[in-house]
Every structure is written in structure tokens, then in C-alpha cells.
Coordinates of N, CA and C in Angstrom, one line a residue:
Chain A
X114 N 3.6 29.1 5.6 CA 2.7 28.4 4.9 C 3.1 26.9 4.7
X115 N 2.2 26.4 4.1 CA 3.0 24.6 3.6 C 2.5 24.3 4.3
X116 N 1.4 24.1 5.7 CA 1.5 23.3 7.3 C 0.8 22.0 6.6
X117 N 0.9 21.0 7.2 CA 0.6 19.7 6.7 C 0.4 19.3 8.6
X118 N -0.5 18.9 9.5 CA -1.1 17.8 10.5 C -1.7 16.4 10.1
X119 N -1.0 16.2 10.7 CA -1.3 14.5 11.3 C -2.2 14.5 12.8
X120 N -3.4 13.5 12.4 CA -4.0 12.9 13.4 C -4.6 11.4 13.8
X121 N -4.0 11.1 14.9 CA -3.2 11.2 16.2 C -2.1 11.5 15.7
X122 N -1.2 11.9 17.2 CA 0.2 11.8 17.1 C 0.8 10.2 17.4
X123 N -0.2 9.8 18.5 CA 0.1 8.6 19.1 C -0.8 7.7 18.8
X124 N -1.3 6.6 18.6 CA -2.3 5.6 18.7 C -1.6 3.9 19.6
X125 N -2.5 3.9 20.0 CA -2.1 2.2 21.0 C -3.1 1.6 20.6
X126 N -3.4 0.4 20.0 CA -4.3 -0.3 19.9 C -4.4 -1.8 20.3
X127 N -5.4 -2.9 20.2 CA -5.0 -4.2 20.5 C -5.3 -4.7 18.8
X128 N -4.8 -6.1 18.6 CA -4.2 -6.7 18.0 C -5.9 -7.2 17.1
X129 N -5.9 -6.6 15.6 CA -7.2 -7.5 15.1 C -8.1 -5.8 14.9
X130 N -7.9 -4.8 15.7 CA -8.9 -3.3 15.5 C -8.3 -2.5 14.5
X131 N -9.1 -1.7 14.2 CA -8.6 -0.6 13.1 C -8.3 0.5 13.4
X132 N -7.6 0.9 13.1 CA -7.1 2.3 13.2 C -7.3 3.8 12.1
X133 N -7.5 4.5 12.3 CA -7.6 5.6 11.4 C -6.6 7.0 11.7
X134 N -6.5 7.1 10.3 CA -5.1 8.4 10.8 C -5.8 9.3 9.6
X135 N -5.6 10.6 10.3 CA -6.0 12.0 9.4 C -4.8 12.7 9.2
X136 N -4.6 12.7 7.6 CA -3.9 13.8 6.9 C -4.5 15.2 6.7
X137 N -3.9 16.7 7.3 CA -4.6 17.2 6.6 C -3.4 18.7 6.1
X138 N -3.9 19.0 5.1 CA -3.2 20.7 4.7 C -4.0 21.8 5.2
X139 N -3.2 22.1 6.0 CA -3.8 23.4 6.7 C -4.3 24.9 6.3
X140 N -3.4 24.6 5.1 CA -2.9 26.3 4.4 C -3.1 26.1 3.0
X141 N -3.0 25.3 2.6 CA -3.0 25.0 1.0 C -4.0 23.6 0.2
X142 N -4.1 23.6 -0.5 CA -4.9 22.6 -1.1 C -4.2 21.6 -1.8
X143 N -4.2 20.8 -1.6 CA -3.5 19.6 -1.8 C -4.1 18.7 -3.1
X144 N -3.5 18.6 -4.3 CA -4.0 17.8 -5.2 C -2.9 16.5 -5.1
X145 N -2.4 16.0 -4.7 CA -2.4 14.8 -4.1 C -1.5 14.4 -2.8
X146 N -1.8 13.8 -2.3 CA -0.7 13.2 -0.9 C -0.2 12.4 -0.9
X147 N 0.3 11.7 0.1 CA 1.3 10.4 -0.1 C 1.6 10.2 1.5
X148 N 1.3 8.8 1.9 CA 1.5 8.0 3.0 C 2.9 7.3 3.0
X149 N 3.5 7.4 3.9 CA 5.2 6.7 4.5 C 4.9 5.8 5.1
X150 N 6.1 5.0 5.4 CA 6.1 4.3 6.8 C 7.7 4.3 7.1
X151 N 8.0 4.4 8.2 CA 9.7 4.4 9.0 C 9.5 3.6 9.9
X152 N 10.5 2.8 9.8 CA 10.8 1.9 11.2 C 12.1 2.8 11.5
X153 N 12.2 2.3 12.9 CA 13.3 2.7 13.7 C 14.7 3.0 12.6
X154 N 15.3 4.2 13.1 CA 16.7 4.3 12.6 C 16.4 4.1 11.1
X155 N 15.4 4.1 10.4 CA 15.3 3.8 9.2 C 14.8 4.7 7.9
X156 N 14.7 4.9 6.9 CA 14.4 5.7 6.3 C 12.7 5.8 5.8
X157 N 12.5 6.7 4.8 CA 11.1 6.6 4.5 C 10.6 5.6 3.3
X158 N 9.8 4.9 3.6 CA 9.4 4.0 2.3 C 8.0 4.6 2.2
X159 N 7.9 5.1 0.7 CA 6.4 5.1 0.2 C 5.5 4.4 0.1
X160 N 4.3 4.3 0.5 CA 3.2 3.5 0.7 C 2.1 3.4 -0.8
X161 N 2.1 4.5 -0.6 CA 0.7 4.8 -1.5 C 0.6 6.3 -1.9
X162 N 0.2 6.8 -3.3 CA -0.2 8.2 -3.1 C -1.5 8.0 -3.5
X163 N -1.9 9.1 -3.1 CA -3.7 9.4 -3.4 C -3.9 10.6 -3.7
X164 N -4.4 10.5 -5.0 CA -5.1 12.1 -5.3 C -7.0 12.5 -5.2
X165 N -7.1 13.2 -5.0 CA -8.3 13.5 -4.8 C -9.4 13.1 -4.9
X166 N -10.8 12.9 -5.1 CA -11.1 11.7 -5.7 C -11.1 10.5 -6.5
X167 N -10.1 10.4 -6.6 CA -9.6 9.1 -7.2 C -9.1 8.0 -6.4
X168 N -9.1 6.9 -7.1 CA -8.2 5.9 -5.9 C -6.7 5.6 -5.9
X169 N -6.1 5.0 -5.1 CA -4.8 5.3 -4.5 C -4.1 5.1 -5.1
X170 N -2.6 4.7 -5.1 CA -1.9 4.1 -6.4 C -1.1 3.4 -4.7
X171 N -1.2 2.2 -5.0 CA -0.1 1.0 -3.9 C 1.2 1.2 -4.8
X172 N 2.1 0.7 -3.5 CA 3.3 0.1 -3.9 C 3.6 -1.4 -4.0
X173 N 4.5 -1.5 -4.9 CA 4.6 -3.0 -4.9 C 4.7 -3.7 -3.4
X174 N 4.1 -4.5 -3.1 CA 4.2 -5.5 -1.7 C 3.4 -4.4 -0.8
X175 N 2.7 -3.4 -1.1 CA 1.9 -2.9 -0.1 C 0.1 -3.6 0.4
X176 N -0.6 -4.0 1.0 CA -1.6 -4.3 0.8 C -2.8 -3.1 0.8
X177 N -2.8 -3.5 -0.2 CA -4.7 -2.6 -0.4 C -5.5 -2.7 0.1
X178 N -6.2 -4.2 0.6 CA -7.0 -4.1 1.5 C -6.9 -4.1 3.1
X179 N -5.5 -4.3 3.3 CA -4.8 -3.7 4.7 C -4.5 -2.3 4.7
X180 N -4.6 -1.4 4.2 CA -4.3 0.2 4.2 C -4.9 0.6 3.8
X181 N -6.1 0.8 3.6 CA -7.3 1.7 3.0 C -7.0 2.8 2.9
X182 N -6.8 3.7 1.9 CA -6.6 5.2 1.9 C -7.9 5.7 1.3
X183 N -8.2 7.0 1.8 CA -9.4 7.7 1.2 C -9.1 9.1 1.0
X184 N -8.8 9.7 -0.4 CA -8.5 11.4 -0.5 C -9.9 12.2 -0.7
X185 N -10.7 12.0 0.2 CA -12.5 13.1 -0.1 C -11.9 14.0 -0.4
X186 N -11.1 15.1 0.3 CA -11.5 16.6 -0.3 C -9.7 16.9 -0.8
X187 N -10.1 18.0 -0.8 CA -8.3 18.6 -1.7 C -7.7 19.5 -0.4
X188 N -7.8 18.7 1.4 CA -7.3 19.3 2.3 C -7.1 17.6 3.3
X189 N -7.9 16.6 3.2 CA -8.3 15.3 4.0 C -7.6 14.5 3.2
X190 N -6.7 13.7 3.8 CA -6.1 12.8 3.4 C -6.8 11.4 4.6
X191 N -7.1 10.4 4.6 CA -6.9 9.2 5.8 C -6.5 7.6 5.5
X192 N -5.4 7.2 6.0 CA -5.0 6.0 6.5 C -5.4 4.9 7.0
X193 N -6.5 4.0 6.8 CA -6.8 3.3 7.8 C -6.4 2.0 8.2
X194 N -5.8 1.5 8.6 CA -5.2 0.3 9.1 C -5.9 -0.8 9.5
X195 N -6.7 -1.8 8.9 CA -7.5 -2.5 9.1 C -7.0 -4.0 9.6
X196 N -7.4 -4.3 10.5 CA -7.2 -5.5 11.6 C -6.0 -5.8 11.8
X197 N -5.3 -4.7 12.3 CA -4.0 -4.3 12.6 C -3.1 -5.4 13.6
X198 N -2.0 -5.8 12.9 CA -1.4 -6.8 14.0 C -0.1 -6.1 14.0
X199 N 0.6 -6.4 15.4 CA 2.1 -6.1 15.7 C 2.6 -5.9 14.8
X200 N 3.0 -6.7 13.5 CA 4.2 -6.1 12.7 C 3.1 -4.8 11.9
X201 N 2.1 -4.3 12.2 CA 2.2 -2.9 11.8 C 2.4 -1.7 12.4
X202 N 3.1 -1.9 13.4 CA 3.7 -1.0 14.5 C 4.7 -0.2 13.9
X203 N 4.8 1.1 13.9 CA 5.5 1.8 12.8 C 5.1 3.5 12.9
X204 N 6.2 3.8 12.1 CA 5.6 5.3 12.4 C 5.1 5.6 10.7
X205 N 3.9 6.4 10.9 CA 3.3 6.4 9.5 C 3.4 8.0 9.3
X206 N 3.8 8.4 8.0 CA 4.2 10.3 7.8 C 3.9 10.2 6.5
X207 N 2.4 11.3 6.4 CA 2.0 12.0 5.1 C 3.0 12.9 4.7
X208 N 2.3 12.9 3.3 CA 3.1 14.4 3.0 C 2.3 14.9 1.8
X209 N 1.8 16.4 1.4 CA 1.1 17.3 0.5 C 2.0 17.7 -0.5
X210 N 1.3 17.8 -1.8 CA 1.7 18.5 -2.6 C 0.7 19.8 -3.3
X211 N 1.5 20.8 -2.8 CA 0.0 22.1 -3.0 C -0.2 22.2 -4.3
X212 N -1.5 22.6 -4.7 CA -2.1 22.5 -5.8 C -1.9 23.9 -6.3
X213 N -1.3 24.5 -7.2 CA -1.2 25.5 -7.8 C -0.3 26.6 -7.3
X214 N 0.5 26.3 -6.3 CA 2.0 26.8 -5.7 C 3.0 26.5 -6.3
X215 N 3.7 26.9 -6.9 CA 5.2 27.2 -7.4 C 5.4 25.4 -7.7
X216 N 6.4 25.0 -6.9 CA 6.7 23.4 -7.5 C 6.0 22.7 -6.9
X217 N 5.5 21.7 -7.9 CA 4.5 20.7 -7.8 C 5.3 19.4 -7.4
X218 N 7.2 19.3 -7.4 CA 7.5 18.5 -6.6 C 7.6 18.2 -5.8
X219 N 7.8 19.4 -4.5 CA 7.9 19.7 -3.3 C 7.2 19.1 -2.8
X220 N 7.3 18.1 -1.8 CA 6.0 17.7 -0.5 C 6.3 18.2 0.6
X221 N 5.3 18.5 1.4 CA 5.4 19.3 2.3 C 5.0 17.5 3.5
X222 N 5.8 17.9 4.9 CA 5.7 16.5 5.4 C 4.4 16.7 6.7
X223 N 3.8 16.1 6.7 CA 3.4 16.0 8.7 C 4.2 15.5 9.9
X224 N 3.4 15.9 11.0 CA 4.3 15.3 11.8 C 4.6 13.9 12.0
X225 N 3.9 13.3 11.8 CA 3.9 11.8 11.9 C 2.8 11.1 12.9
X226 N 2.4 9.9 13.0 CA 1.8 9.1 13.7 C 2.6 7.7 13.8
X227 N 2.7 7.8 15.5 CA 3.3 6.3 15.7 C 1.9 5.8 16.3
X228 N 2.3 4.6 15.5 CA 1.2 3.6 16.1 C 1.9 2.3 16.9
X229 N 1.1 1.8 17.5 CA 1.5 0.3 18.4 C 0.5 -0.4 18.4
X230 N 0.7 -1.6 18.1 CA -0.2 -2.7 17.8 C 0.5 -3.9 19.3
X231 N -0.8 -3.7 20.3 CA -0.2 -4.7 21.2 C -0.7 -6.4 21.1
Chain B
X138 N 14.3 3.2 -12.3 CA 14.0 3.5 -11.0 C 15.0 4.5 -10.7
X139 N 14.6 4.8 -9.4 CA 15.7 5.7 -8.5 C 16.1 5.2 -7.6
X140 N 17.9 5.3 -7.2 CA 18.2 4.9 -6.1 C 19.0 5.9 -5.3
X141 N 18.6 6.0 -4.3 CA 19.8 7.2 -3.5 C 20.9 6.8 -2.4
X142 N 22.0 7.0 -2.3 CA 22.8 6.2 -1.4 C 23.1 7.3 -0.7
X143 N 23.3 6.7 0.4 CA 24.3 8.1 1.5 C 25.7 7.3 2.2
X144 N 26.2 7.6 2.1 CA 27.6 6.4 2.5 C 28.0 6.8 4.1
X145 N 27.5 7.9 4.4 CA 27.8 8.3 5.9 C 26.9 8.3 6.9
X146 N 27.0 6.7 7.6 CA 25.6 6.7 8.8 C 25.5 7.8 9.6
X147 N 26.7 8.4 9.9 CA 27.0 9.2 11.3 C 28.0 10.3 11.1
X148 N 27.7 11.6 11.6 CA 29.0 12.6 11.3 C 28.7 13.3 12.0
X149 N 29.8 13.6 12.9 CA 29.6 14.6 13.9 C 30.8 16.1 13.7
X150 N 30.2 17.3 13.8 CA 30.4 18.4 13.6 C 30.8 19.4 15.1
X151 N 31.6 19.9 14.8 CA 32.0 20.7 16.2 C 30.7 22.0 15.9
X152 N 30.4 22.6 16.4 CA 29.5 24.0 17.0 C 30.3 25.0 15.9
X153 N 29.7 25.6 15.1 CA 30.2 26.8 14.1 C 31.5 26.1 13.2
X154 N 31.6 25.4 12.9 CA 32.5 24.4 11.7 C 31.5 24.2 10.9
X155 N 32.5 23.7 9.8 CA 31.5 23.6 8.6 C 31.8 22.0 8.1
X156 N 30.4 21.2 8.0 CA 30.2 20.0 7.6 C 29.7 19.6 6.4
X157 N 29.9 18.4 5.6 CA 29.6 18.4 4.1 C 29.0 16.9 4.3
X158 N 27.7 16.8 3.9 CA 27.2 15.1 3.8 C 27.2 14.7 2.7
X159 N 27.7 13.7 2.1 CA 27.5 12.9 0.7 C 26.3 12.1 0.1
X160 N 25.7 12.3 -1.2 CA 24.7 11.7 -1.4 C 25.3 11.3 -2.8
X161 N 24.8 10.3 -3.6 CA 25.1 10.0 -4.7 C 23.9 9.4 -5.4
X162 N 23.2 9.6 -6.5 CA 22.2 8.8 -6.7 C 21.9 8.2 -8.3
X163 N 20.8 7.3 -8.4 CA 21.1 7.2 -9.9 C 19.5 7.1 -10.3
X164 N 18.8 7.5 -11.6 CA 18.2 8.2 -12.0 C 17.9 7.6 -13.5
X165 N 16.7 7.4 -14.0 CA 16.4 6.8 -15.5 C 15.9 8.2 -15.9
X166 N 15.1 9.0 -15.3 CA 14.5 10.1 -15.3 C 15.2 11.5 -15.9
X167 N 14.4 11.8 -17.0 CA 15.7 13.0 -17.5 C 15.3 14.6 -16.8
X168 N 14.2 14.0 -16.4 CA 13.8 15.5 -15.7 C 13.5 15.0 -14.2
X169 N 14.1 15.4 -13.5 CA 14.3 15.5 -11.6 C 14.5 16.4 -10.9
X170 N 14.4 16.2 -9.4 CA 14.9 17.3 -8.6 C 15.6 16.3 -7.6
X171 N 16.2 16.9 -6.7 CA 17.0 16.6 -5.5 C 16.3 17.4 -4.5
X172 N 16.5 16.7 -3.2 CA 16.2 17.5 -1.9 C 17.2 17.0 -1.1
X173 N 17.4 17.8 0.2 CA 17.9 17.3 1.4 C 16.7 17.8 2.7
X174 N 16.3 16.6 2.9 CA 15.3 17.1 4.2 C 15.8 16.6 5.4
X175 N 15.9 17.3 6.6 CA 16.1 17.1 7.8 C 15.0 16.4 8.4
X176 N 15.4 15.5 9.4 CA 14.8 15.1 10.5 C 15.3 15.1 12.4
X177 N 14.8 15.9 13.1 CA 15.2 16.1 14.4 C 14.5 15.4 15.2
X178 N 14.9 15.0 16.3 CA 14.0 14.1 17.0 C 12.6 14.4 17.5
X179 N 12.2 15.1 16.8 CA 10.8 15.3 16.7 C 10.2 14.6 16.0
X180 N 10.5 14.2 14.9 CA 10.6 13.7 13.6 C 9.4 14.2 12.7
X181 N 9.7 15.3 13.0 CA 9.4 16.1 11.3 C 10.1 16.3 10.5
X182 N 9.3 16.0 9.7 CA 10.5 16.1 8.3 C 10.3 17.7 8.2
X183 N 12.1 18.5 7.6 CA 11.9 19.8 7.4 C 12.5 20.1 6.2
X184 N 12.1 20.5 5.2 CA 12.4 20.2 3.8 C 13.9 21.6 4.1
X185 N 15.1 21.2 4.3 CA 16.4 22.2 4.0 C 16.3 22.6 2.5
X186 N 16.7 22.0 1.5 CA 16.6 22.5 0.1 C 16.2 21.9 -1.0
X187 N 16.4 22.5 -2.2 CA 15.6 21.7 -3.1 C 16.4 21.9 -4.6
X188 N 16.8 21.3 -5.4 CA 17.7 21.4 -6.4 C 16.9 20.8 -7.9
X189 N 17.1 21.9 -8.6 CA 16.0 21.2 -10.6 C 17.5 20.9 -10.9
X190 N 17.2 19.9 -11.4 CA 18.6 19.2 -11.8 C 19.2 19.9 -13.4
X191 N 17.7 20.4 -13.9 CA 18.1 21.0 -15.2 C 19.0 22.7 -14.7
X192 N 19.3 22.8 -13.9 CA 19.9 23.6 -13.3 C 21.3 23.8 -13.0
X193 N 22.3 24.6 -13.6 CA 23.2 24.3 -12.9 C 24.0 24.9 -12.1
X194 N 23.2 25.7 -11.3 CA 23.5 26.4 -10.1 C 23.2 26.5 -9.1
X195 N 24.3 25.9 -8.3 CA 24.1 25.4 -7.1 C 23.4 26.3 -6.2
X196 N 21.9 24.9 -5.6 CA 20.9 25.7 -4.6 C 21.9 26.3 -3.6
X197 N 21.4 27.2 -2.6 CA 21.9 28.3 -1.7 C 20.8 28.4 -0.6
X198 N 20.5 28.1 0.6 CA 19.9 28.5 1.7 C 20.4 29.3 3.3
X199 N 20.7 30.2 3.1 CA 21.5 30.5 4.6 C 22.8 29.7 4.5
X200 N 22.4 29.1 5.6 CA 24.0 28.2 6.0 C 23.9 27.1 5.1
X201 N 23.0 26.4 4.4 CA 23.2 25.4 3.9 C 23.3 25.3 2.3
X202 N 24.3 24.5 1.4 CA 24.6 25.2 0.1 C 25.0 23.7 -0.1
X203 N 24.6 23.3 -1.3 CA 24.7 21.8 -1.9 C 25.7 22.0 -2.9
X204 N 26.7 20.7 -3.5 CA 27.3 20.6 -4.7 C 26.9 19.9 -5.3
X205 N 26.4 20.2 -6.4 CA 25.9 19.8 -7.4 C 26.3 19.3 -8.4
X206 N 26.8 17.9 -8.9 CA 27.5 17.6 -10.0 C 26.6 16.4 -10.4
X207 N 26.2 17.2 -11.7 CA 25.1 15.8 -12.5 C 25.9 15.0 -13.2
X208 N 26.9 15.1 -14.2 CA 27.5 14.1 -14.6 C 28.5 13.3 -14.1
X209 N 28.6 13.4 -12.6 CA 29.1 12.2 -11.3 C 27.6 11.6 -10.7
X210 N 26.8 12.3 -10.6 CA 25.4 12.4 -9.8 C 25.5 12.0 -8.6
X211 N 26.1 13.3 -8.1 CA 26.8 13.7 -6.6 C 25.9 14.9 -6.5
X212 N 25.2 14.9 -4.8 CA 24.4 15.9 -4.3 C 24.9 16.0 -3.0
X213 N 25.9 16.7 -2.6 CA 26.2 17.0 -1.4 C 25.8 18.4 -0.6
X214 N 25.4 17.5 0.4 CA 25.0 19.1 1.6 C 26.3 20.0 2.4
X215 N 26.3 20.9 2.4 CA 27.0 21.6 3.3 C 26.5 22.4 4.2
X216 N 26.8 22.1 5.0 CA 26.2 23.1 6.4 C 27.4 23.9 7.1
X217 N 26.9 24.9 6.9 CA 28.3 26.0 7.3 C 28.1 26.4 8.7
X218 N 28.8 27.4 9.7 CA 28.5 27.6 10.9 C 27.5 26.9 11.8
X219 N 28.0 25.3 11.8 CA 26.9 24.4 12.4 C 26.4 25.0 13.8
X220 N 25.2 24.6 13.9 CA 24.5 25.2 15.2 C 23.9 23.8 16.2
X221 N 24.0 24.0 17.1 CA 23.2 22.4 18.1 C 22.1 22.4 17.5
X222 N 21.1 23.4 17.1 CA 19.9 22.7 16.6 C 19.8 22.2 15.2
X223 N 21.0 22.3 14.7 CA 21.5 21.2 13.2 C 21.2 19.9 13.7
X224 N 21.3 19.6 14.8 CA 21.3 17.7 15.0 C 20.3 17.2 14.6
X225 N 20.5 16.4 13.9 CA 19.4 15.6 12.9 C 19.9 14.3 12.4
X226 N 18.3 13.5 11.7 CA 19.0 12.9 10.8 C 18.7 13.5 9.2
X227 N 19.8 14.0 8.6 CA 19.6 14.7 7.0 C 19.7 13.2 5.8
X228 N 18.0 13.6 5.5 CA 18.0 12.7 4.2 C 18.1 13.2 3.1
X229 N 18.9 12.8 2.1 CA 18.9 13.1 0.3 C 17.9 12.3 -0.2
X230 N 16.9 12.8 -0.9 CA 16.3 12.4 -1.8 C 15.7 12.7 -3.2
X231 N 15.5 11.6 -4.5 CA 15.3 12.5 -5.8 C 14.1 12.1 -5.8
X232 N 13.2 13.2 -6.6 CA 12.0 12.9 -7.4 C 12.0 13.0 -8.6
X233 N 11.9 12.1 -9.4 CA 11.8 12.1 -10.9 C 10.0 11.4 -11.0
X234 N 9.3 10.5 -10.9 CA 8.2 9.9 -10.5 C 7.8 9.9 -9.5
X235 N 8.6 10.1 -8.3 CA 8.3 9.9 -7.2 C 9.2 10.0 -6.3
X236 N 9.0 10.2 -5.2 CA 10.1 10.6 -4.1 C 11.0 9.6 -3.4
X237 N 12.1 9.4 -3.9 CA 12.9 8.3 -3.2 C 14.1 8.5 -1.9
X238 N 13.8 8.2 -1.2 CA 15.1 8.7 -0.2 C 16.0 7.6 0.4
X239 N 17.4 8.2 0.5 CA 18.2 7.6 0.8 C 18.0 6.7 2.2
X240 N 19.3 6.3 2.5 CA 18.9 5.3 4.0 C 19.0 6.6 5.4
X241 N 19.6 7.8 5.1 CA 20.2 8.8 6.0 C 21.3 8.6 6.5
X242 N 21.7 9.8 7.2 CA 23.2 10.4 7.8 C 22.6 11.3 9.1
X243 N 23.1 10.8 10.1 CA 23.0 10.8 11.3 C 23.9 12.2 12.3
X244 N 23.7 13.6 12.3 CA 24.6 14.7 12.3 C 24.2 14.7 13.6
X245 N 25.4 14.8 14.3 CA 25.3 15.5 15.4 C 26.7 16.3 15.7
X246 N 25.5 17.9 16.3 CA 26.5 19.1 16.5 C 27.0 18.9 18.0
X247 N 28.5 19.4 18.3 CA 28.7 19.3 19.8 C 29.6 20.8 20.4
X248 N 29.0 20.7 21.4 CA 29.3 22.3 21.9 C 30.8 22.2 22.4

């Protein structure tokens, strides 16, 4: 149980388009999720969490209107990356926290999405 | 805030020996947990274990068994009978508000 997917795995885009990435819980219902980003060799930095319908919570130096997150249901998480340039090339990794399963700390991760901004 | 340190970029382990990674972290938060999540070059994250700090008995998974000392605020992993598919990078990280993780430690098993 716990499955958490990411969609795409991969994304290539040109420089200025948007991109969209799908979080989803496969197995469990998710009352809120949370967006990463890792660079190379690097660890995870939190982005933003979002709970259900509500809106997101940024991190300091994150932009809001460059990352649009949208939580519709308590399984859909999405990412959108709006007029994407090179330095947002990165690998972006959700993660769920199931709603009414044992610990509420636990995140469960996805696989990840690398994107490339040419 | 939370900060988590790992002092060991890199550690490499012989095949069935037993390896110990170092985490140390620091914490405003009086109620937290610990984790150690793996990463393999796949790069999923795979949650190895999970530690309530109000606890004081040390988590236990198969081969992998943490030390636990809150008033050093030392969380070390141990990996007993290392196997090749141990190779990863193992991150420590605490949740007290939110999930913070270390920079990682870089394990590699060798046959």
C-alpha cells in the first residue's frame, strides 16, 4: 500500500512553455501533499505543501506565481511550472500523507519527474 | 527551525558487514519524528524507518536498526548484513512542522 505516481517521468520543454506534473495516491487518500525539488547530488528542498481544497503554503524564496499548485481531490496533486526557463531544470518529487492511516507524519514519496528546460 | 547534518558524503561497505551512517540534528520542536529514507538510482525515495522521538526504543527493521540518543540528538542508521541492493544515497530526516532532510551519505556496497 502507500503507492504514490508521478506524471511524466520525463518532460523536455523549450524555454518560456508550461509544464504540468501529476501527483497522484494510488491506494490511499491523501489529505495533504508536498512538492520537492533536487538538483544533482543534492538533497530535497521543500517547495510547497497543499492540502485539499485549499491553497498551497510556499516556501520562503519559492515563487507562487511560477509554480502553481492545484490539490482538487484527496488522490490529485499538480505542479505547474509556468514559462519555464533553464534554471528550472530539476528533478521535482511529491510526496502523500494518507488521510486516516496510522501516522500522519509519514510521507509516502513518488517517483519523481525530471524536467529540462532547453 | 530544523536542521539535519550528515557528516559522511560517502561510505562504502563490503557485501554482508555491517555499516553505521551518522545523523545529528537540531530541533525547536518538542514533539518529532526521525526517518532515514533511501534513495537508489532510480530515485525513489524508500522510506527504511521511522523513529517518535517521544520514544525510547530504538526503531528495528530487518537488517536496519537506528541509535537513538535524544539528549546528544544523534540518529544513526545501521545496516547489518549489507547487500548490493543497499547502494544508495540514505537521507536522515526530522519532522517536527515539516520534513527536513539532511544533505545525504552516499553508500556503496562492494562484492
Amino acid at each position: 500500500g502507500a503507492v504514490v505516481s508521478q506524471h511524466p517521468s520525463r518532460v523536455i520543454c523549450k524555454s518560456g512553455t508550461s509544464v504540468k506534473i501529476e501527483c497522484r495516491s494510488l491506494d490511499f487518500q491523501a489529505t495533504t501533499m508536498f512538492w520537492y525539488r533536487q538538483f544533482p547530488k543534492q538533497s530535497l528542498m521543500l517547495m510547497a505543501t497543499s492540502n485539499e481544497g485549499s491553497k498551497a503554503t510556499y516556501e520562503q524564496g519559492v515563487e507562487k506565481d511560477k509554480f502553481l499548485i492545484n490539490h482538487a481531490s484527496l488522490t490529485l496533486s499538480t505542479l505547474t511550472v509556468t514559462s519555464a526557463h533553464p534554471e528550472d531544470s530539476s528533478f521535482y518529487i511529491c510526496s502523500a500523507v494518507a488521510r486516516g492511516q496510522g501516522a500522519t507524519d509519514t510521507q509516502y514519496f513518488g517517483p519523481g519527474t525530471r524536467l529540462t528546460v532547453l | 527551525a530544523q536542521t539535519v547534518t550528515q557528516s559522511q558524503p560517502e561510505m562504502s561497505v563490503q557485501e554482508a558487514e555491517t555499516v553505521t551512517l551518522s545523523c545529528t540534528y537540531d530541533t525547536s520542536e518538542s514533539n518529532y519524528y526521525l526517518f532515514w529514507y533511501k534513495q537508489p538510482p532510480s530515485r525513489q525515495m524508500i522510506l527504511v524507518i521511522r523513529q517518535e522521538a517521544y520514544k525510547q526504543q530504538n526503531a528495528t527493521e530487518n537488517r536496519f536498526s537506528v541509535n537513538f540518543q535524544k539528549a546528544a540528538k544523534s540518529f544513526s542508521l545501521k545496516i547489518s548484513d549489507s547487500q548490493l541492493g543497499d547502494t544508495a544515497m540514505y537521507f536522515c530526516a526530522i519532522y517536527g512542522n515539516k520534513l527536513v532532510f539532511g544533505a545525504g551519505t552516499i553508500l556503496r556496497v562492494k562484492s
